[in-house]
């Protein structure tokens, strides 16, 4: 949530910052702004709206400067207005700050600052930072010393960047819990929430640890620990395949990412088999196993739970990460906690993992983003290796998470190779399912675009796919949707079915087929329009989305793909932007 960027170097700074903001837009897109230092002046322009709109409206590209910072916002404190957009400034307009995260004690600090005469112009928590810096700078501190002095007063999680007329020619940055990455290509230096922001210029990056401070000037970069001691950091190489962010000819990132799934599957099997098997054995040996995740990643975890039980005969529980803390009393040294997160940044997951570590649990994380906070906190990390996922709606990362759970469950019974071979074959089935259904899904989405609610049902291992299909639809097309185990319908939701209500029935020809079909019939008898997702045709379906016949534990992977595409086309037909759904952001770094 929120993307921040700073550039200091030999080139005009503003075009670099604007380009970076476009690359960071997946992190938030309700407001944007930049600040630059030029000719003894601090220039700030910002507004509510998507980045391109703000750039045009305020002619941001015309702003001069060789030092600049920028921000793309996902509102937490304060409405989506120009006043609340970042950068924020101090009383005298001499300091500018961009911030990602939440300052939890901002009300108390705001009161203290107001009492001593500071004037606030926004409702944000962020604005206290430039005011705190203002006082330190007035006392003659350097910008980095000012940051070191105020950081202990800030509670919560944050990454922020600042520039000031009182210590010009530099950008300072610091972080706590929220990521901050520095890119170096002397004499050009970058700092951002995500290396994607500057990966077209350099692949040499360095990460900040909690409470460290970085100073960027045209002469170089310096790092300090919380006590102000200088640190030496080595740059590591950024994997360029990760940093790709173009649409590759597709209209949207989401469509590109859906189409990349066959390839993602063939890549995912390239894991270190021995390490993988050891992790699987740790899971088997643990007294209890808890998987924690949010949103789509949690649905992958639910499929994982079935796989662990069916293949490895290992029962485990899945706990929503935002609720994890309430179960922390049951976590101990003999617990394995598996944290699943595409971004590796989700605050609820990070928080849960910290609690689990404190209780002595072994933490294994399944993440996509390299060098993420979650990866750093975990004892063992399994990477999805599916490349950057930009669209807010998770697609290829979900399929990759399912594949990881599939591999892990087979590794529990010493059959990693067999699972890897099956997944490699499955990538052809993913291509098939896309080719078979594309035109039918386009037609279906045109027909159903004005429906107000969809229901998704399935049983067993496919139940989580029903929930995932519903989540995809609601988040990008704003149609109400619910996914549930088919057997649960008659316990309440059936009351909502009326003439023409679309019911998506995931019923592969496996052990769940007949019972699921009979639940579908119950909705059809009440007027539902049945969309059958199956390898077996049936008279019950009003529309048939054909999937290939595969091993029964692989059906979730082939069934989810047409549901992603259905959601995508429905969003397009309803005039929604599937890459940037309203009110959402890709990385949810607030609790
Ligand atoms: O990065 P994470 O996997 O931790 O993200 C978790 C959820 O925020 C995420 O899956 C969200 O539900 C997606 N937008 C769903 O498409």
Coordinates of C-alpha atoms and ligand atoms in Angstrom, one line a residue:
X1 CA 0.0 0.0 0.0
X2 CA 1.6 3.2 -1.2
X3 CA 4.7 3.3 -3.3
X4 CA 7.6 5.7 -2.6
X5 CA 10.6 6.6 -4.8
X6 CA 13.6 8.9 -4.5
X7 CA 16.2 9.7 -7.1
X8 CA 19.5 11.7 -6.8
X9 CA 22.1 11.8 -9.5
X10 CA 23.3 13.4 -12.7
X11 CA 20.0 13.2 -14.7
X12 CA 16.9 15.3 -14.4
X13 CA 15.2 13.7 -11.5
X14 CA 11.5 14.3 -12.2
X15 CA 11.1 12.1 -15.3
X16 CA 12.8 9.2 -13.4
X17 CA 10.5 9.7 -10.5
X18 CA 7.4 9.9 -12.7
X19 CA 8.3 6.7 -14.6
X20 CA 8.9 5.0 -11.2
X21 CA 5.5 6.1 -9.9
X22 CA 3.9 4.4 -12.9
X23 CA 5.7 1.2 -12.1
X24 CA 4.7 1.5 -8.5
X25 CA 1.1 2.2 -9.3
X26 CA 0.1 -1.3 -8.4
X27 CA 0.8 -0.4 -4.7
X28 CA -1.9 2.3 -4.6
X29 CA -3.4 4.6 -7.1
X30 CA -5.8 7.1 -5.4
X31 CA -3.4 10.1 -5.3
X32 CA 0.1 10.9 -6.4
X33 CA 2.7 13.6 -6.0
X34 CA 6.3 14.6 -6.2
X35 CA 8.7 17.1 -4.6
X36 CA 12.0 18.3 -6.0
X37 CA 14.8 20.6 -4.9
X38 CA 15.8 23.1 -7.5
X39 CA 17.6 26.5 -7.4
X40 CA 17.1 26.9 -3.6
X41 CA 13.4 26.0 -3.8
X42 CA 11.4 23.1 -2.6
X43 CA 8.7 22.4 -5.3
X44 CA 5.7 20.2 -4.4
X45 CA 2.9 19.1 -6.7
X46 CA 0.3 16.6 -5.8
X47 CA -3.4 15.7 -6.2
X48 CA -6.0 13.0 -5.9
X49 CA -6.4 10.8 -9.0
X50 CA -4.5 8.2 -10.9
X51 CA -0.9 9.0 -11.7
X52 CA -1.4 9.9 -15.4
X53 CA -4.3 12.2 -14.4
X54 CA -2.2 14.0 -11.8
X55 CA 0.8 14.2 -14.2
X56 CA -1.4 15.9 -16.8
X57 CA -3.4 18.1 -14.5
X58 CA -0.3 19.6 -12.8
X59 CA 2.1 19.3 -15.7
X60 CA 4.4 17.3 -13.3
X61 CA 6.8 16.6 -16.2
X62 CA 7.8 20.2 -16.3
X63 CA 9.2 20.3 -12.8
X64 CA 13.0 20.8 -12.7
X65 CA 15.4 19.2 -10.1
X66 CA 18.2 16.7 -9.8
X67 CA 16.9 15.5 -6.4
X68 CA 13.3 14.4 -6.2
X69 CA 10.9 12.1 -4.3
X70 CA 7.5 10.8 -5.3
X71 CA 4.5 9.0 -3.9
X72 CA 1.5 6.9 -5.1
X73 CA -1.1 6.6 -2.4
X74 CA -3.6 4.1 -1.0
X75 CA -5.5 6.1 1.6
X76 CA -5.4 4.9 5.2
X77 CA -5.6 8.1 7.3
X78 CA -7.7 10.8 5.7
X79 CA -9.9 10.9 2.6
X80 CA -8.7 10.8 -1.0
X81 CA -8.1 14.6 -1.4
X82 CA -5.3 16.9 -2.7
X83 CA -4.5 17.9 0.9
X84 CA -4.0 14.3 2.0
X85 CA -1.9 13.4 -1.0
X86 CA 1.9 13.1 -0.4
X87 CA 4.5 14.7 -0.2
X88 CA 3.7 16.3 3.1
X89 CA 5.6 19.3 4.3
X90 CA 6.4 21.2 7.6
X91 CA 5.2 24.7 8.7
X92 CA 7.7 26.6 6.6
X93 CA 7.6 24.5 3.4
X94 CA 11.3 23.5 3.8
X95 CA 10.9 19.7 4.3
X96 CA 9.0 17.2 2.1
X97 CA 8.3 13.6 3.1
X98 CA 6.7 10.6 1.4
X99 CA 5.6 7.7 3.5
X100 CA 4.3 4.2 3.3
X101 CA 2.8 2.6 6.4
X102 CA 1.1 3.8 9.5
X103 CA 2.3 5.9 12.4
X104 CA 0.2 4.5 15.1
X105 CA 0.8 7.2 17.7
X106 CA 0.2 10.0 15.3
X107 CA -2.7 11.5 17.3
X108 CA -0.6 11.9 20.4
X109 CA 2.4 13.3 18.4
X110 CA 0.0 15.7 16.5
X111 CA -1.3 17.0 19.8
X112 CA 2.2 17.6 21.1
X113 CA 3.3 19.3 18.0
X114 CA 0.2 21.5 17.8
X115 CA 0.7 22.6 21.4
X116 CA 4.1 24.0 20.5
X117 CA 2.7 25.8 17.5
X118 CA 2.9 23.5 14.5
X119 CA 0.1 23.9 11.9
X120 CA -1.2 20.9 10.1
X121 CA -2.8 21.0 6.7
X122 CA -3.9 17.3 6.2
X123 CA -5.6 14.5 8.1
X124 CA -2.8 12.1 7.5
X125 CA -0.5 10.4 10.0
X126 CA 2.4 11.1 7.7
X127 CA 2.3 14.9 8.3
X128 CA 3.8 14.6 11.8
X129 CA 7.1 13.4 10.2
X130 CA 8.1 16.6 8.4
X131 CA 7.0 18.7 11.5
X132 CA 9.2 16.5 13.7
X133 CA 12.1 16.9 11.3
X134 CA 11.5 20.7 11.1
X135 CA 12.3 21.0 14.8
X136 CA 15.4 18.9 14.6
X137 CA 16.7 20.8 11.5
X138 CA 16.0 24.1 13.3
X139 CA 18.4 22.9 16.0
X140 CA 21.1 22.5 13.4
X141 CA 20.9 18.8 12.8
X142 CA 21.8 17.2 9.5
X143 CA 18.8 15.5 7.8
X144 CA 20.1 12.1 8.7
X145 CA 20.7 13.1 12.3
X146 CA 17.2 14.5 12.4
X147 CA 15.8 11.2 11.2
X148 CA 17.8 9.2 13.7
X149 CA 16.5 11.6 16.5
X150 CA 12.8 11.3 15.6
X151 CA 12.6 7.6 14.7
X152 CA 12.4 6.4 18.3
X153 CA 9.3 8.6 18.7
X154 CA 7.4 6.9 15.9
X155 CA 5.3 3.8 16.7
X156 CA 3.9 1.6 13.9
X157 CA 5.3 0.5 10.6
X158 CA 6.8 2.8 8.1
X159 CA 9.2 3.5 5.3
X160 CA 9.7 7.2 4.5
X161 CA 11.9 9.4 2.4
X162 CA 12.7 13.1 3.0
X163 CA 14.3 16.1 1.4
X164 CA 15.0 19.5 2.8
X165 CA 16.1 23.0 1.9
X166 CA 18.1 23.1 5.1
X167 CA 20.3 20.2 4.1
X168 CA 19.9 20.2 0.3
X169 CA 21.3 17.8 -2.3
X170 CA 20.3 14.7 -0.4
X171 CA 17.5 12.2 0.2
X172 CA 17.2 10.4 3.5
X173 CA 15.2 7.2 4.0
X174 CA 14.5 4.9 6.8
X175 CA 12.1 2.0 7.5
X176 CA 10.5 -0.2 10.2
X177 CA 8.7 -3.4 9.0
X178 CA 8.0 -1.9 5.6
X179 CA 10.5 -2.5 2.8
X180 CA 12.9 0.0 1.4
X181 CA 15.3 -0.9 -1.4
X182 CA 18.3 1.2 -2.7
X183 CA 19.5 0.9 -6.3
X184 CA 23.0 2.0 -7.2
X185 CA 24.6 2.9 -10.6
X186 CA 27.1 5.6 -9.6
X187 CA 26.6 8.5 -10.0
X188 CA 22.9 7.7 -10.0
X189 CA 21.1 6.5 -6.9
X190 CA 17.6 5.3 -6.3
X191 CA 15.5 4.4 -3.3
X192 CA 12.1 2.9 -3.4
X193 CA 9.5 0.5 -1.9
X194 CA 10.2 -1.9 -4.7
X195 CA 13.2 -2.4 -7.0
X196 CA 10.8 -2.6 -9.9
X197 CA 10.6 1.2 -9.7
X198 CA 14.2 1.6 -11.0
X199 CA 15.1 -1.9 -12.4
X200 CA 15.4 -0.5 -15.9
X201 CA 18.4 1.6 -14.8
X202 CA 20.2 -0.7 -12.5
X203 CA 20.2 -4.3 -11.2
X204 CA 22.5 -3.5 -8.2
X205 CA 20.4 -3.3 -5.1
X206 CA 20.7 -3.1 -1.3
X207 CA 18.0 -3.5 1.3
X208 CA 17.6 -1.5 4.5
X209 CA 17.0 -3.4 7.7
X210 CA 14.6 -2.1 10.4
X211 CA 15.7 1.3 11.8
X212 CA 18.6 1.8 9.4
X213 CA 19.0 5.1 7.7
X214 CA 20.2 5.7 4.1
X215 CA 21.5 9.0 2.7
X216 CA 21.7 9.5 -1.0
X217 CA 23.7 12.3 -2.5
X218 CA 25.3 12.8 -5.9
X219 CA 28.6 11.6 -4.3
X220 CA 27.2 8.3 -3.2
X221 CA 25.2 6.4 -0.7
X222 CA 25.8 6.0 3.1
X223 CA 24.1 3.7 5.5
X224 CA 23.7 4.2 9.3
X225 CA 22.4 2.0 12.1
X226 CA 19.9 3.3 14.6
X227 CA 22.7 4.7 16.8
X228 CA 24.2 6.6 13.8
X229 CA 27.2 4.2 13.2
X230 CA 28.2 3.9 9.6
X231 CA 27.4 0.6 8.0
X232 CA 29.0 -1.1 5.0
X233 CA 26.6 -2.8 2.7
X234 CA 27.3 -4.9 -0.4
X235 CA 25.1 -4.5 -3.5
X236 CA 23.4 -7.7 -4.7
X237 CA 22.2 -8.4 -8.2
X238 CA 18.5 -8.1 -8.9
X239 CA 17.1 -10.9 -11.0
X240 CA 15.9 -9.1 -14.2
X241 CA 13.3 -11.7 -15.0
X242 CA 11.7 -10.6 -11.7
X243 CA 11.9 -7.0 -12.6
X244 CA 10.0 -7.2 -15.9
X245 CA 6.9 -5.1 -15.8
X246 CA 5.7 -4.5 -19.3
X247 CA 2.4 -5.8 -20.6
X248 CA 4.0 -7.7 -23.5
X249 CA 1.3 -6.7 -26.0
X250 CA -1.6 -7.6 -23.7
X251 CA -4.3 -5.0 -22.9
X252 CA -3.8 -5.6 -19.1
X253 CA -1.3 -7.1 -16.8
X254 CA -4.0 -9.4 -15.5
X255 CA -4.6 -10.9 -18.9
X256 CA -0.8 -11.3 -19.4
X257 CA -0.4 -12.9 -16.1
X258 CA -3.3 -15.3 -16.7
X259 CA -1.7 -16.3 -20.0
X260 CA 1.7 -16.8 -18.3
X261 CA 0.4 -19.6 -16.1
X262 CA 1.4 -22.5 -18.3
X263 CA 5.0 -21.2 -18.3
X264 CA 4.9 -20.5 -14.5
X265 CA 4.0 -24.1 -13.9
X266 CA 6.8 -25.5 -16.0
X267 CA 9.3 -23.2 -14.1
X268 CA 8.1 -24.0 -10.6
X269 CA 9.3 -27.6 -10.6
X270 CA 12.9 -26.3 -10.7
X271 CA 13.3 -26.5 -6.9
X272 CA 16.2 -27.9 -4.9
X273 CA 14.6 -31.4 -4.4
X274 CA 16.7 -32.3 -1.3
X275 CA 15.9 -29.1 0.5
X276 CA 12.3 -29.4 -0.5
X277 CA 12.0 -32.9 0.8
X278 CA 13.6 -31.9 4.1
X279 CA 11.0 -29.1 4.5
X280 CA 8.3 -31.6 3.8
X281 CA 9.7 -33.9 6.4
X282 CA 9.8 -31.1 9.0
X283 CA 6.1 -30.5 8.3
X284 CA 5.4 -34.2 8.7
X285 CA 7.3 -34.4 12.0
X286 CA 5.7 -31.3 13.6
X287 CA 3.2 -31.9 16.3
X288 CA 0.9 -29.3 14.7
X289 CA 1.0 -27.4 11.4
X290 CA -0.8 -24.1 10.9
X291 CA -0.9 -22.4 7.5
X292 CA -1.5 -18.7 7.6
X293 CA -2.3 -16.3 4.7
X294 CA -4.8 -13.7 3.4
X295 CA -7.1 -13.5 0.4
X296 CA -6.1 -15.6 -2.6
X297 CA -3.1 -17.0 -0.8
X298 CA -5.4 -18.3 1.9
X299 CA -7.4 -20.1 -0.7
X300 CA -4.2 -21.7 -2.0
X301 CA -3.6 -22.7 1.6
X302 CA -7.0 -24.4 1.8
X303 CA -6.1 -26.5 -1.2
X304 CA -2.8 -27.2 0.4
X305 CA -4.6 -28.5 3.5
X306 CA -6.5 -31.1 1.4
X307 CA -3.3 -32.1 -0.4
X308 CA -1.4 -32.6 2.9
X309 CA -4.2 -34.7 4.2
X310 CA -4.9 -36.8 1.1
X311 CA -1.3 -37.4 0.1
X312 CA 0.8 -37.0 3.2
X313 CA -1.9 -38.0 5.7
X314 CA -1.0 -34.9 7.7
X315 CA -3.8 -32.8 9.1
X316 CA -3.2 -29.1 9.4
X317 CA -5.2 -26.0 10.0
X318 CA -5.5 -22.9 8.0
X319 CA -5.9 -19.6 10.0
X320 CA -6.6 -16.3 8.4
X321 CA -3.5 -14.2 9.0
X322 CA -5.6 -11.3 10.5
X323 CA -7.0 -13.7 13.1
X324 CA -3.7 -15.6 13.7
X325 CA -2.7 -13.5 16.7
X326 CA -5.9 -14.7 18.6
X327 CA -4.6 -18.3 18.3
X328 CA -1.0 -17.5 19.2
X329 CA -1.5 -19.2 22.7
X330 CA -1.6 -22.5 20.9
X331 CA 1.7 -22.0 19.1
X332 CA 4.8 -23.5 20.5
X333 CA 8.2 -25.1 19.7
X334 CA 6.6 -28.2 18.2
X335 CA 4.5 -26.1 15.8
X336 CA 5.4 -25.5 12.1
X337 CA 3.8 -22.3 10.7
X338 CA 3.6 -22.1 7.0
X339 CA 3.1 -18.5 5.8
X340 CA 1.9 -18.0 2.2
X341 CA 2.1 -14.6 0.5
X342 CA 2.8 -13.5 -3.0
X343 CA 4.2 -10.2 -1.9
X344 CA 5.9 -11.3 1.3
X345 CA 4.8 -7.9 2.6
X346 CA 1.3 -8.5 3.8
X347 CA 1.2 -6.9 7.3
X348 CA -1.2 -9.4 8.8
X349 CA 1.0 -12.3 7.7
X350 CA 4.2 -10.6 8.8
X351 CA 2.7 -9.9 12.2
X352 CA 1.5 -13.5 12.6
X353 CA 4.9 -14.9 11.7
X354 CA 6.6 -12.6 14.2
X355 CA 4.2 -13.9 16.9
X356 CA 4.8 -17.5 15.8
X357 CA 8.6 -17.0 16.0
X358 CA 8.3 -15.4 19.4
X359 CA 6.4 -18.5 20.5
X360 CA 9.3 -20.7 19.3
X361 CA 7.6 -22.1 16.1
X362 CA 9.5 -23.1 13.0
X363 CA 8.4 -20.7 10.2
X364 CA 8.3 -21.8 6.5
X365 CA 7.2 -19.2 4.0
X366 CA 6.0 -19.6 0.5
X367 CA 6.6 -16.3 -1.3
X368 CA 7.0 -14.9 -4.7
X369 CA 8.9 -11.7 -4.2
X370 CA 12.6 -12.2 -3.6
X371 CA 14.2 -10.8 -0.5
X372 CA 10.9 -9.8 1.0
X373 CA 10.3 -9.1 4.7
X374 CA 8.5 -12.4 5.2
X375 CA 11.4 -14.3 3.6
X376 CA 13.8 -12.6 6.0
X377 CA 11.7 -13.5 9.0
X378 CA 11.4 -17.2 8.0
X379 CA 13.6 -20.2 8.9
X380 CA 12.9 -21.7 5.5
X381 CA 11.7 -20.0 2.3
X382 CA 10.2 -21.6 -0.8
X383 CA 10.0 -19.3 -3.8
X384 CA 7.3 -19.4 -6.4
X385 CA 9.7 -18.2 -9.2
X386 CA 6.8 -17.0 -11.3
X387 CA 8.1 -13.5 -12.0
X388 CA 6.6 -10.2 -10.9
X389 CA 2.8 -10.1 -10.7
X390 CA 1.5 -6.5 -11.2
X391 CA -2.3 -6.8 -11.5
X392 CA -3.9 -6.4 -8.1
X393 CA -5.9 -9.6 -8.7
X394 CA -3.6 -12.6 -8.0
X395 CA -3.6 -15.2 -10.8
X396 CA -0.3 -16.8 -11.7
X397 CA 1.0 -16.6 -8.1
X398 CA -2.1 -18.6 -7.0
X399 CA -1.5 -21.3 -9.5
X400 CA 2.1 -21.4 -8.4
X401 CA 1.2 -21.6 -4.8
X402 CA -1.1 -24.6 -5.6
X403 CA 1.8 -26.2 -7.4
X404 CA 4.1 -25.7 -4.4
X405 CA 1.6 -27.4 -2.1
X406 CA 1.3 -30.2 -4.6
X407 CA 5.0 -30.7 -4.6
X408 CA 5.3 -30.5 -0.9
X409 CA 2.6 -33.1 -0.3
X410 CA 4.2 -35.5 -2.6
X411 CA 7.6 -34.8 -1.1
X412 CA 6.1 -36.0 2.2
X413 CA 5.8 -39.4 0.6
X414 CA 9.1 -39.2 -1.1
X415 CA 7.6 -38.7 -4.6
X416 CA 8.8 -35.2 -5.5
X417 CA 9.9 -36.4 -9.0
X418 CA 6.6 -37.9 -9.8
X419 CA 4.8 -34.7 -8.8
X420 CA 7.2 -32.6 -10.7
X421 CA 6.7 -34.6 -13.9
X422 CA 2.9 -34.4 -13.5
X423 CA 3.1 -30.6 -13.1
X424 CA 5.3 -30.3 -16.2
X425 CA 2.6 -32.2 -18.2
X426 CA -0.1 -30.1 -16.7
X427 CA 1.3 -26.9 -18.2
X428 CA -0.1 -28.2 -21.6
X429 CA -3.5 -28.6 -20.0
X430 CA -3.5 -25.0 -18.8
X431 CA -2.9 -23.9 -22.4
X432 CA -5.7 -26.1 -23.6
X433 CA -8.2 -24.8 -21.0
X434 CA -7.4 -21.2 -22.2
X435 CA -7.8 -22.1 -25.9
X436 CA -10.9 -24.1 -25.5
X437 CA -12.9 -21.5 -23.5
X438 CA -11.7 -18.0 -24.5
X439 CA -14.5 -17.3 -26.9
X440 CA -17.2 -19.0 -24.8
X441 CA -16.1 -16.9 -21.8
X442 CA -16.2 -13.7 -23.8
X443 CA -19.8 -14.5 -24.9
X444 CA -20.8 -15.5 -21.4
X445 CA -19.4 -12.3 -19.9
X446 CA -21.4 -10.2 -22.4
X447 CA -24.6 -12.1 -21.5
X448 CA -24.1 -12.0 -17.7
X449 CA -22.5 -8.6 -17.2
X450 CA -25.5 -7.0 -15.6
X451 CA -26.2 -9.7 -13.0
X452 CA -26.0 -8.4 -9.5
X453 CA -24.7 -11.6 -7.8
X454 CA -22.9 -14.8 -8.7
X455 CA -22.6 -18.0 -6.6
X456 CA -19.7 -20.5 -6.9
X457 CA -20.0 -24.0 -5.5
X458 CA -17.7 -27.0 -5.3
X459 CA -16.8 -29.8 -3.0
X460 CA -13.7 -31.2 -1.5
X461 CA -10.4 -30.0 -2.8
X462 CA -12.2 -27.7 -5.3
X463 CA -14.2 -25.8 -2.7
X464 CA -11.4 -23.3 -2.3
X465 CA -11.5 -22.8 -6.1
X466 CA -15.1 -21.7 -5.7
X467 CA -14.1 -19.1 -3.1
X468 CA -11.2 -18.0 -5.3
X469 CA -13.4 -17.6 -8.4
X470 CA -15.8 -15.5 -6.4
X471 CA -13.0 -13.3 -5.0
X472 CA -11.6 -12.7 -8.5
X473 CA -15.1 -11.6 -9.7
X474 CA -15.9 -9.3 -6.8
X475 CA -12.6 -7.6 -6.6
X476 CA -12.3 -6.6 -10.3
X477 CA -15.9 -6.4 -11.5
X478 CA -17.6 -5.2 -8.3
X479 CA -20.3 -7.8 -8.7
X480 CA -21.3 -9.5 -5.4
X481 CA -20.1 -13.1 -5.4
X482 CA -19.9 -15.9 -2.9
X483 CA -18.0 -19.1 -3.1
X484 CA -18.9 -22.0 -0.8
X485 CA -18.9 -25.8 -0.4
X486 CA -21.8 -27.0 -2.4
X487 CA -23.3 -28.9 0.6
X488 CA -23.6 -25.6 2.5
X489 CA -26.0 -24.0 0.0
X490 CA -29.1 -25.4 1.6
X491 CA -28.1 -24.0 5.0
X492 CA -28.9 -20.5 4.0
X493 CA -27.6 -19.2 0.6
X494 CA -30.2 -21.1 -1.4
X495 CA -32.7 -18.5 -0.3
X496 CA -30.9 -16.0 -2.6
X497 CA -31.3 -18.0 -5.8
X498 CA -33.9 -16.7 -8.1
X499 CA -34.7 -16.8 -11.8
X500 CA -31.5 -16.2 -13.8
X501 CA -29.0 -16.1 -10.9
X502 CA -25.7 -17.3 -12.2
X503 CA -24.3 -20.3 -10.3
X504 CA -20.8 -21.5 -11.2
X505 CA -20.5 -25.2 -10.5
X506 CA -17.0 -26.6 -10.3
X507 CA -17.6 -30.3 -10.7
X508 CA -14.8 -32.2 -12.3
X509 CA -15.4 -35.9 -12.9
X510 CA -13.9 -36.9 -9.6
X511 CA -15.1 -38.2 -6.3
X512 CA -17.2 -35.0 -5.9
X513 CA -19.0 -35.0 -9.2
X514 CA -22.4 -36.6 -8.5
X515 CA -23.0 -34.8 -5.2
X516 CA -22.0 -31.4 -6.5
X517 CA -24.2 -31.9 -9.5
X518 CA -27.1 -32.7 -7.3
X519 CA -26.5 -29.5 -5.4
X520 CA -26.4 -27.6 -8.7
X521 CA -29.7 -29.2 -9.6
X522 CA -31.2 -27.8 -6.4
X523 CA -30.3 -24.3 -7.6
X524 CA -31.5 -25.0 -11.1
X525 CA -34.9 -26.0 -9.8
X526 CA -35.1 -22.5 -8.3
X527 CA -34.3 -20.8 -11.6
X528 CA -30.4 -20.6 -11.4
X529 CA -28.4 -20.2 -14.6
X530 CA -25.8 -23.0 -14.3
X531 CA -22.3 -22.6 -15.6
X532 CA -20.6 -26.0 -15.3
X533 CA -16.8 -26.1 -15.0
X534 CA -16.0 -29.7 -15.7
X535 CA -14.4 -32.3 -18.0
X536 CA -17.8 -34.0 -18.2
X537 CA -20.8 -32.5 -20.0
X538 CA -24.2 -32.5 -18.3
X539 CA -27.7 -31.5 -19.3
X540 CA -27.9 -29.4 -16.2
X541 CA -25.4 -26.9 -17.5
X542 CA -26.8 -23.8 -19.3
X543 CA -23.2 -23.1 -20.2
X544 CA -20.3 -25.6 -20.2
X545 CA -16.7 -24.5 -19.4
X546 CA -14.7 -27.5 -20.5
X547 CA -11.6 -28.4 -18.6
X548 CA -9.3 -31.3 -19.5
X549 CA -9.4 -34.6 -17.6
X550 CA -6.5 -34.7 -15.2
X551 CA -5.5 -36.5 -12.0
X552 CA -8.1 -35.6 -9.3
X553 CA -5.7 -33.7 -7.2
X554 CA -4.8 -31.5 -10.1
X555 CA -8.3 -30.3 -10.9
X556 CA -8.0 -27.1 -8.8
X557 CA -5.2 -25.9 -11.1
X558 CA -7.1 -26.4 -14.4
X559 CA -10.5 -25.3 -12.9
X560 CA -9.3 -21.9 -11.6
X561 CA -8.0 -20.6 -14.9
X562 CA -11.3 -20.2 -16.7
X563 CA -12.7 -18.6 -13.6
X564 CA -9.9 -16.0 -13.7
X565 CA -10.7 -15.3 -17.3
X566 CA -14.5 -15.1 -16.7
X567 CA -13.8 -12.4 -14.0
X568 CA -11.5 -10.6 -16.3
X569 CA -14.0 -10.4 -19.2
X570 CA -16.8 -9.5 -16.9
X571 CA -14.7 -6.6 -15.6
X572 CA -13.9 -5.5 -19.1
X573 CA -17.6 -5.7 -20.2
X574 CA -18.6 -3.6 -17.2
X575 CA -16.0 -0.9 -18.0
X576 CA -13.8 -1.7 -14.9
X577 CA -10.0 -1.6 -14.9
X578 CA -9.0 -5.1 -13.9
X579 CA -5.5 -4.1 -13.1
X580 CA -6.4 -1.4 -10.6
X581 CA -9.7 -2.2 -8.8
X582 CA -11.1 0.5 -6.7
X583 CA -10.2 0.7 -3.0
X584 CA -7.6 -2.1 -3.3
X585 CA -3.8 -2.4 -3.7
X586 CA -1.4 -5.2 -4.5
X587 CA 0.6 -5.1 -1.3
X588 CA -1.4 -4.8 1.9
X589 CA 1.2 -3.4 4.3
X590 CA -1.3 -2.2 6.9
X591 CA -3.2 -4.3 9.4
Ligands
LIG1 O1 0.7 -10.8 -1.2 P1 -0.3 -11.7 -0.5 O2 -0.4 -13.0 -1.2 O3 0.0 -11.8 0.9 O4 -1.7 -11.0 -0.6 C1 -2.8 -11.5 0.0 C2 -4.1 -10.8 -0.4 O5 -4.0 -9.4 -0.2 C3 -4.3 -11.0 -1.9 O6 -4.3 -12.4 -2.3 C4 -5.6 -10.4 -2.4 O7 -6.6 -11.1 -1.8 C5 -5.6 -10.4 -3.9 N1 -5.9 -9.1 -4.4 C6 -6.6 -11.3 -4.5 O8 -6.6 -11.3 -5.9

